[in-house]
PDB file of C-alpha atoms in Angstrom:
ATOM      1  CA  GLU A  10     -17.013 -11.082  -1.774  1.00  0.00           C
ATOM      2  CA  ALA A  11     -14.267  -9.063  -3.466  1.00  0.00           C
ATOM      3  CA  GLN A  12     -10.960  -9.918  -1.892  1.00  0.00           C
ATOM      4  CA  VAL A  13      -7.232 -10.425  -2.161  1.00  0.00           C
ATOM      5  CA  THR A  14      -6.108 -13.644  -0.481  1.00  0.00           C
ATOM      6  CA  GLN A  15      -2.572 -14.324   0.657  1.00  0.00           C
ATOM      7  CA  ASN A  16      -1.113 -17.577   1.966  1.00  0.00           C
ATOM      8  CA  PRO A  17       0.460 -18.368   4.282  1.00  0.00           C
ATOM      9  CA  ARG A  18      -0.433 -15.625   6.771  1.00  0.00           C
ATOM     10  CA  TYR A  19       2.415 -16.598   9.077  1.00  0.00           C
ATOM     11  CA  LEU A  20       5.607 -18.491   8.273  1.00  0.00           C
ATOM     12  CA  ILE A  21       8.842 -19.221  10.060  1.00  0.00           C
ATOM     13  CA  THR A  22      11.580 -20.689   7.899  1.00  0.00           C
ATOM     14  CA  VAL A  23      15.341 -21.066   7.788  1.00  0.00           C
ATOM     15  CA  THR A  24      17.956 -19.398   5.631  1.00  0.00           C
ATOM     16  CA  GLY A  25      18.150 -20.841   2.134  1.00  0.00           C
ATOM     17  CA  LYS A  26      14.935 -22.831   2.118  1.00  0.00           C
ATOM     18  CA  LYS A  27      12.907 -21.766  -0.923  1.00  0.00           C
ATOM     19  CA  LEU A  28       9.408 -20.548  -0.252  1.00  0.00           C
ATOM     20  CA  THR A  29       6.450 -19.133  -2.149  1.00  0.00           C
ATOM     21  CA  VAL A  30       3.806 -16.761  -0.865  1.00  0.00           C
ATOM     22  CA  THR A  31       0.668 -17.022  -2.950  1.00  0.00           C
ATOM     23  CA  CYS A  32      -1.662 -14.162  -3.815  1.00  0.00           C
ATOM     24  CA  SER A  33      -5.002 -14.463  -5.533  1.00  0.00           C
ATOM     25  CA  GLN A  34      -7.659 -11.858  -6.377  1.00  0.00           C
ATOM     26  CA  ASN A  35     -11.239 -12.410  -7.536  1.00  0.00           C
ATOM     27  CA  MET A  36     -11.915  -8.952  -8.989  1.00  0.00           C
ATOM     28  CA  ASN A  37     -10.444  -9.464 -12.484  1.00  0.00           C
ATOM     29  CA  HIS A  38      -7.933  -6.683 -11.816  1.00  0.00           C
ATOM     30  CA  GLU A  39      -5.155  -6.067 -14.308  1.00  0.00           C
ATOM     31  CA  TYR A  40      -2.679  -4.614 -11.827  1.00  0.00           C
ATOM     32  CA  MET A  41      -1.112  -6.595  -8.974  1.00  0.00           C
ATOM     33  CA  SER A  42       1.831  -5.805  -6.744  1.00  0.00           C
ATOM     34  CA  TRP A  43       3.846  -6.929  -3.749  1.00  0.00           C
ATOM     35  CA  TYR A  44       5.062  -4.777  -0.858  1.00  0.00           C
ATOM     36  CA  ARG A  45       7.055  -5.297   2.263  1.00  0.00           C
ATOM     37  CA  GLN A  46       6.485  -3.290   5.408  1.00  0.00           C
ATOM     38  CA  ASP A  47       9.268  -2.768   7.920  1.00  0.00           C
ATOM     39  CA  PRO A  48       9.364  -0.590  11.056  1.00  0.00           C
ATOM     40  CA  GLY A  49      10.842   2.798  10.265  1.00  0.00           C
ATOM     41  CA  LEU A  50      10.939   2.095   6.523  1.00  0.00           C
ATOM     42  CA  GLY A  51       7.248   2.020   5.731  1.00  0.00           C
ATOM     43  CA  LEU A  52       5.804   0.190   2.752  1.00  0.00           C
ATOM     44  CA  ARG A  53       8.138  -0.503  -0.150  1.00  0.00           C
ATOM     45  CA  GLN A  54       7.203  -1.994  -3.471  1.00  0.00           C
ATOM     46  CA  ILE A  55       8.961  -5.232  -4.438  1.00  0.00           C
ATOM     47  CA  TYR A  56       7.456  -6.091  -7.839  1.00  0.00           C
ATOM     48  CA  TYR A  57       4.371  -5.176  -9.781  1.00  0.00           C
ATOM     49  CA  SER A  58       2.504  -6.541 -12.779  1.00  0.00           C
ATOM     50  CA  MET A  59       0.403  -4.550 -15.223  1.00  0.00           C
ATOM     51  CA  ASN A  60      -1.174  -7.670 -16.732  1.00  0.00           C
ATOM     52  CA  VAL A  61      -0.602 -11.335 -17.530  1.00  0.00           C
ATOM     53  CA  GLU A  62       3.036 -12.037 -18.418  1.00  0.00           C
ATOM     54  CA  VAL A  63       3.981  -8.390 -17.712  1.00  0.00           C
ATOM     55  CA  THR A  64       6.040  -7.814 -14.552  1.00  0.00           C
ATOM     56  CA  ASP A  65       8.481  -5.132 -13.448  1.00  0.00           C
ATOM     57  CA  LYS A  66      10.745  -4.339 -10.542  1.00  0.00           C
ATOM     58  CA  GLY A  67       9.731  -2.021  -7.746  1.00  0.00           C
ATOM     59  CA  ASP A  68      12.103  -0.382  -5.285  1.00  0.00           C
ATOM     60  CA  VAL A  69      13.413  -3.480  -3.496  1.00  0.00           C
ATOM     61  CA  PRO A  70      13.350  -6.471  -5.903  1.00  0.00           C
ATOM     62  CA  GLU A  71      16.632  -8.100  -4.844  1.00  0.00           C
ATOM     63  CA  GLY A  72      16.152 -11.634  -3.567  1.00  0.00           C
ATOM     64  CA  TYR A  73      12.617 -11.976  -4.912  1.00  0.00           C
ATOM     65  CA  LYS A  74      10.970 -13.371  -8.032  1.00  0.00           C
ATOM     66  CA  VAL A  75       7.406 -13.163  -9.284  1.00  0.00           C
ATOM     67  CA  SER A  76       5.344 -14.606 -12.080  1.00  0.00           C
ATOM     68  CA  ARG A  77       1.985 -13.696 -13.621  1.00  0.00           C
ATOM     69  CA  LYS A  78       0.794 -16.650 -15.650  1.00  0.00           C
ATOM     70  CA  GLU A  79      -2.868 -16.025 -14.857  1.00  0.00           C
ATOM     71  CA  LYS A  80      -4.687 -12.795 -14.231  1.00  0.00           C
ATOM     72  CA  ARG A  81      -5.887 -13.750 -10.757  1.00  0.00           C
ATOM     73  CA  ASN A  82      -2.589 -15.056  -9.304  1.00  0.00           C
ATOM     74  CA  PHE A  83       0.680 -13.302  -8.507  1.00  0.00           C
ATOM     75  CA  PRO A  84       2.971 -15.463  -6.358  1.00  0.00           C
ATOM     76  CA  LEU A  85       6.058 -14.085  -4.629  1.00  0.00           C
ATOM     77  CA  ILE A  86       9.030 -16.443  -4.647  1.00  0.00           C
ATOM     78  CA  LEU A  87      12.010 -16.300  -2.316  1.00  0.00           C
ATOM     79  CA  GLU A  88      14.557 -18.654  -3.881  1.00  0.00           C
ATOM     80  CA  SER A  89      17.047 -18.490  -1.009  1.00  0.00           C
ATOM     81  CA  PRO A  90      15.584 -16.515   1.893  1.00  0.00           C
ATOM     82  CA  SER A  91      17.879 -14.596   4.203  1.00  0.00           C
ATOM     83  CA  PRO A  92      17.206 -13.034   7.627  1.00  0.00           C
ATOM     84  CA  ASN A  93      16.992  -9.534   6.087  1.00  0.00           C
ATOM     85  CA  GLN A  94      13.852 -10.702   4.307  1.00  0.00           C
ATOM     86  CA  THR A  95      12.068 -11.089   7.613  1.00  0.00           C
ATOM     87  CA  SER A  96       9.155  -8.725   7.156  1.00  0.00           C
ATOM     88  CA  LEU A  97       5.429  -8.247   6.762  1.00  0.00           C
ATOM     89  CA  TYR A  98       4.422  -8.756   3.142  1.00  0.00           C
ATOM     90  CA  PHE A  99       1.337  -7.425   1.400  1.00  0.00           C
ATOM     91  CA  CYS A 100      -0.150  -8.256  -1.966  1.00  0.00           C
ATOM     92  CA  ALA A 101      -2.459  -5.759  -3.644  1.00  0.00           C
ATOM     93  CA  SER A 102      -4.537  -5.482  -6.795  1.00  0.00           C
ATOM     94  CA  SER A 103      -6.398  -2.767  -8.646  1.00  0.00           C
ATOM     95  CA  PRO A 104      -7.988  -1.968 -11.970  1.00  0.00           C
ATOM     96  CA  LYS A 105      -5.692   0.217 -14.076  1.00  0.00           C
ATOM     97  CA  LEU A 106      -5.063   3.508 -12.212  1.00  0.00           C
ATOM     98  CA  GLY A 107      -7.818   2.631  -9.782  1.00  0.00           C
ATOM     99  CA  GLU A 108      -8.381   1.947  -6.113  1.00  0.00           C
ATOM    100  CA  LEU A 109      -5.902  -0.468  -4.574  1.00  0.00           C
ATOM    101  CA  PHE A 110      -7.151  -3.487  -2.601  1.00  0.00           C
ATOM    102  CA  PHE A 111      -4.785  -5.143  -0.144  1.00  0.00           C
ATOM    103  CA  GLY A 112      -4.540  -8.635   1.244  1.00  0.00           C
ATOM    104  CA  GLU A 113      -4.348  -9.226   5.000  1.00  0.00           C
ATOM    105  CA  GLY A 114      -0.588  -9.639   4.962  1.00  0.00           C
ATOM    106  CA  SER A 115       1.918 -12.465   5.413  1.00  0.00           C
ATOM    107  CA  ARG A 116       4.330 -12.285   8.314  1.00  0.00           C
ATOM    108  CA  LEU A 117       7.571 -14.024   7.392  1.00  0.00           C
ATOM    109  CA  THR A 118      10.429 -14.817   9.758  1.00  0.00           C
ATOM    110  CA  VAL A 119      13.700 -16.160   8.348  1.00  0.00           C
ATOM    111  CA  LEU A 120      16.037 -17.668  10.958  1.00  0.00           C
TER     112      LEU A 120
ATOM    113  CA  LYS B  15      12.888  10.021  -7.387  1.00  0.00           C
ATOM    114  CA  GLN B  16       9.436  10.468  -5.913  1.00  0.00           C
ATOM    115  CA  GLU B  17       9.346  10.921  -2.144  1.00  0.00           C
ATOM    116  CA  VAL B  18       6.242  11.113   0.027  1.00  0.00           C
ATOM    117  CA  THR B  19       6.239  12.723   3.459  1.00  0.00           C
ATOM    118  CA  GLN B  20       3.486  12.664   6.042  1.00  0.00           C
ATOM    119  CA  ILE B  21       3.141  15.112   8.893  1.00  0.00           C
ATOM    120  CA  PRO B  22       2.618  14.692  11.776  1.00  0.00           C
ATOM    121  CA  ALA B  23       4.085  11.261  12.468  1.00  0.00           C
ATOM    122  CA  ALA B  24       1.691  10.823  15.371  1.00  0.00           C
ATOM    123  CA  LEU B  25      -1.363  12.665  16.630  1.00  0.00           C
ATOM    124  CA  SER B  26      -3.490  12.305  19.743  1.00  0.00           C
ATOM    125  CA  VAL B  27      -6.800  14.146  19.980  1.00  0.00           C
ATOM    126  CA  PRO B  28      -9.915  14.046  22.176  1.00  0.00           C
ATOM    127  CA  GLU B  29     -13.062  12.550  20.735  1.00  0.00           C
ATOM    128  CA  GLY B  30     -15.160  14.952  18.687  1.00  0.00           C
ATOM    129  CA  GLU B  31     -12.315  17.067  17.349  1.00  0.00           C
ATOM    130  CA  ASN B  32     -11.894  17.826  13.665  1.00  0.00           C
ATOM    131  CA  LEU B  33      -8.392  17.058  12.448  1.00  0.00           C
ATOM    132  CA  VAL B  34      -6.152  17.331   9.406  1.00  0.00           C
ATOM    133  CA  LEU B  35      -3.463  14.944   8.251  1.00  0.00           C
ATOM    134  CA  ASN B  36      -0.901  16.161   5.730  1.00  0.00           C
ATOM    135  CA  CYS B  37       0.843  14.450   2.857  1.00  0.00           C
ATOM    136  CA  SER B  38       3.408  16.007   0.525  1.00  0.00           C
ATOM    137  CA  PHE B  39       5.159  14.595  -2.538  1.00  0.00           C
ATOM    138  CA  THR B  40       8.175  15.819  -4.476  1.00  0.00           C
ATOM    139  CA  ASP B  41       7.202  15.045  -8.087  1.00  0.00           C
ATOM    140  CA  SER B  42       3.886  16.345  -9.385  1.00  0.00           C
ATOM    141  CA  ALA B  43       3.841  13.841 -12.281  1.00  0.00           C
ATOM    142  CA  ILE B  44       1.337  11.503 -10.671  1.00  0.00           C
ATOM    143  CA  TYR B  45      -1.677   9.549 -11.880  1.00  0.00           C
ATOM    144  CA  ASN B  46      -3.488   9.639  -8.560  1.00  0.00           C
ATOM    145  CA  LEU B  47      -3.174   9.842  -4.783  1.00  0.00           C
ATOM    146  CA  GLN B  48      -4.785   7.457  -2.332  1.00  0.00           C
ATOM    147  CA  TRP B  49      -5.378   7.582   1.389  1.00  0.00           C
ATOM    148  CA  PHE B  50      -5.388   4.324   3.345  1.00  0.00           C
ATOM    149  CA  ARG B  51      -6.130   3.222   6.867  1.00  0.00           C
ATOM    150  CA  GLN B  52      -4.191   0.442   8.575  1.00  0.00           C
ATOM    151  CA  ASP B  53      -5.201  -1.147  11.853  1.00  0.00           C
ATOM    152  CA  PRO B  54      -2.496  -2.946  13.896  1.00  0.00           C
ATOM    153  CA  GLY B  55      -1.546  -6.295  12.352  1.00  0.00           C
ATOM    154  CA  LYS B  56      -3.964  -5.805   9.473  1.00  0.00           C
ATOM    155  CA  GLY B  57      -3.839  -4.948   5.815  1.00  0.00           C
ATOM    156  CA  LEU B  58      -4.528  -1.541   4.335  1.00  0.00           C
ATOM    157  CA  THR B  59      -8.027  -0.347   3.571  1.00  0.00           C
ATOM    158  CA  SER B  60      -8.516   2.266   0.875  1.00  0.00           C
ATOM    159  CA  LEU B  61     -10.343   5.357   2.122  1.00  0.00           C
ATOM    160  CA  LEU B  62     -10.251   7.799  -0.775  1.00  0.00           C
ATOM    161  CA  LEU B  63      -8.739   7.878  -4.258  1.00  0.00           C
ATOM    162  CA  ILE B  64      -8.163  11.224  -5.968  1.00  0.00           C
ATOM    163  CA  GLN B  65      -7.285  11.184  -9.653  1.00  0.00           C
ATOM    164  CA  SER B  66      -4.714  13.738 -10.792  1.00  0.00           C
ATOM    165  CA  SER B  67      -7.404  15.798 -12.539  1.00  0.00           C
ATOM    166  CA  GLN B  68      -9.526  16.051  -9.379  1.00  0.00           C
ATOM    167  CA  ARG B  69      -9.255  18.496  -6.474  1.00  0.00           C
ATOM    168  CA  GLU B  70     -11.014  16.566  -3.728  1.00  0.00           C
ATOM    169  CA  GLN B  71     -13.005  13.512  -2.752  1.00  0.00           C
ATOM    170  CA  THR B  72     -15.428  12.973   0.107  1.00  0.00           C
ATOM    171  CA  SER B  73     -16.683   9.898   1.914  1.00  0.00           C
ATOM    172  CA  GLY B  74     -18.790  10.338   5.022  1.00  0.00           C
ATOM    173  CA  ARG B  75     -16.752  12.222   7.620  1.00  0.00           C
ATOM    174  CA  LEU B  76     -13.630  12.117   5.453  1.00  0.00           C
ATOM    175  CA  ASN B  77     -12.561  14.692   2.906  1.00  0.00           C
ATOM    176  CA  ALA B  78      -9.318  14.544   0.960  1.00  0.00           C
ATOM    177  CA  SER B  79      -7.934  17.362  -1.150  1.00  0.00           C
ATOM    178  CA  LEU B  80      -5.191  17.366  -3.757  1.00  0.00           C
ATOM    179  CA  ASP B  81      -3.054  20.285  -4.930  1.00  0.00           C
ATOM    180  CA  LYS B  82      -0.842  18.687  -7.538  1.00  0.00           C
ATOM    181  CA  SER B  83       1.104  21.824  -8.413  1.00  0.00           C
ATOM    182  CA  SER B  84       2.302  22.306  -4.842  1.00  0.00           C
ATOM    183  CA  GLY B  85       2.670  18.566  -4.188  1.00  0.00           C
ATOM    184  CA  ARG B  86       0.258  18.447  -1.265  1.00  0.00           C
ATOM    185  CA  SER B  87      -2.761  16.536  -0.064  1.00  0.00           C
ATOM    186  CA  THR B  88      -4.741  16.761   3.144  1.00  0.00           C
ATOM    187  CA  LEU B  89      -7.091  14.297   4.793  1.00  0.00           C
ATOM    188  CA  TYR B  90      -9.725  15.991   6.901  1.00  0.00           C
ATOM    189  CA  ILE B  91     -11.573  13.911   9.500  1.00  0.00           C
ATOM    190  CA  ALA B  92     -14.649  15.522  11.003  1.00  0.00           C
ATOM    191  CA  ALA B  93     -15.976  14.771  14.480  1.00  0.00           C
ATOM    192  CA  SER B  94     -13.326  12.169  15.259  1.00  0.00           C
ATOM    193  CA  GLN B  95     -14.273   8.982  17.113  1.00  0.00           C
ATOM    194  CA  PRO B  96     -12.204   6.395  19.031  1.00  0.00           C
ATOM    195  CA  GLY B  97     -12.855   3.962  16.179  1.00  0.00           C
ATOM    196  CA  ASP B  98     -10.869   6.277  13.907  1.00  0.00           C
ATOM    197  CA  SER B  99      -7.692   5.351  15.801  1.00  0.00           C
ATOM    198  CA  ALA B 100      -5.337   3.753  13.281  1.00  0.00           C
ATOM    199  CA  THR B 101      -2.372   4.535  11.053  1.00  0.00           C
ATOM    200  CA  TYR B 102      -3.214   6.624   7.997  1.00  0.00           C
ATOM    201  CA  LEU B 103      -1.037   6.352   4.929  1.00  0.00           C
ATOM    202  CA  CYS B 104      -1.027   8.272   1.704  1.00  0.00           C
ATOM    203  CA  ALA B 105       0.408   6.938  -1.526  1.00  0.00           C
ATOM    204  CA  VAL B 106       0.961   8.413  -4.967  1.00  0.00           C
ATOM    205  CA  GLU B 107       0.883   6.447  -8.189  1.00  0.00           C
ATOM    206  CA  THR B 108       3.825   7.961  -9.963  1.00  0.00           C
ATOM    207  CA  MET B 109       4.600   8.168 -13.656  1.00  0.00           C
ATOM    208  CA  GLU B 110       8.254   7.512 -12.930  1.00  0.00           C
ATOM    209  CA  TYR B 111       9.411   4.209 -14.469  1.00  0.00           C
ATOM    210  CA  GLY B 112       5.853   3.194 -15.307  1.00  0.00           C
ATOM    211  CA  ASN B 113       3.175   2.703 -12.694  1.00  0.00           C
ATOM    212  CA  LYS B 114       4.846   2.710  -9.327  1.00  0.00           C
ATOM    213  CA  LEU B 115       3.135   3.365  -6.024  1.00  0.00           C
ATOM    214  CA  VAL B 116       5.141   5.315  -3.428  1.00  0.00           C
ATOM    215  CA  PHE B 117       3.935   5.403   0.177  1.00  0.00           C
ATOM    216  CA  GLY B 118       4.453   7.855   2.976  1.00  0.00           C
ATOM    217  CA  ALA B 119       5.517   6.566   6.387  1.00  0.00           C
ATOM    218  CA  GLY B 120       2.070   7.207   7.845  1.00  0.00           C
ATOM    219  CA  THR B 121       0.458   9.174  10.666  1.00  0.00           C
ATOM    220  CA  ILE B 122      -0.488   7.251  13.801  1.00  0.00           C
ATOM    221  CA  LEU B 123      -3.780   8.659  15.041  1.00  0.00           C
ATOM    222  CA  ARG B 124      -5.181   8.104  18.502  1.00  0.00           C
ATOM    223  CA  VAL B 125      -8.618   9.442  19.376  1.00  0.00           C
ATOM    224  CA  LYS B 126      -9.214   9.474  23.116  1.00  0.00           C
ATOM    225  CA  SER B 127     -12.696   8.915  24.550  1.00  0.00           C
TER     226      SER B 127
END
């Protein structure tokens, strides 16, 4: 089954404790991206990657890092999480200029 | 900077009605436009993808149109059903700064039985 898998789905952590949200897709898509969704602000792009070893900033990259060492994986790293990073995070993938497939989301709370 | 606006923000209709959701964007330099559905607490599901060279796409009871020159798209839902209740988002893949996807805030649709 074609899918985008995110882990963890739910996480509560404390300020400053590094965490990684993993994202994996099994569709051999070149393009992957991360979004955060906040009430009243909608979906905003954090980072995206056009292919292996190619990443670029979206609209709200501050406080986040990504890497794309393999085509299927695109982890989101929060080196020192802060409460303003409490949000619902989505990973997505697509073929180039094609239909976007989303993961189920990861709800992160930073205390 | 590309901005995407969706009107109305919320819509409540009786079952069986045909309805139109609107999406507008400020910069016509786009690769494509996509309509998504999001159920509460869930991820987004792609409904229709319209490439910049296309005028419309259809899937079942859904029809999406694109007028790139005027910066507008509409999503038409025929014979609405309670199961259509969800948030509908449109997004444009913009040529600005490479491939960047910009989302509208969404329209919350409720179809009453």
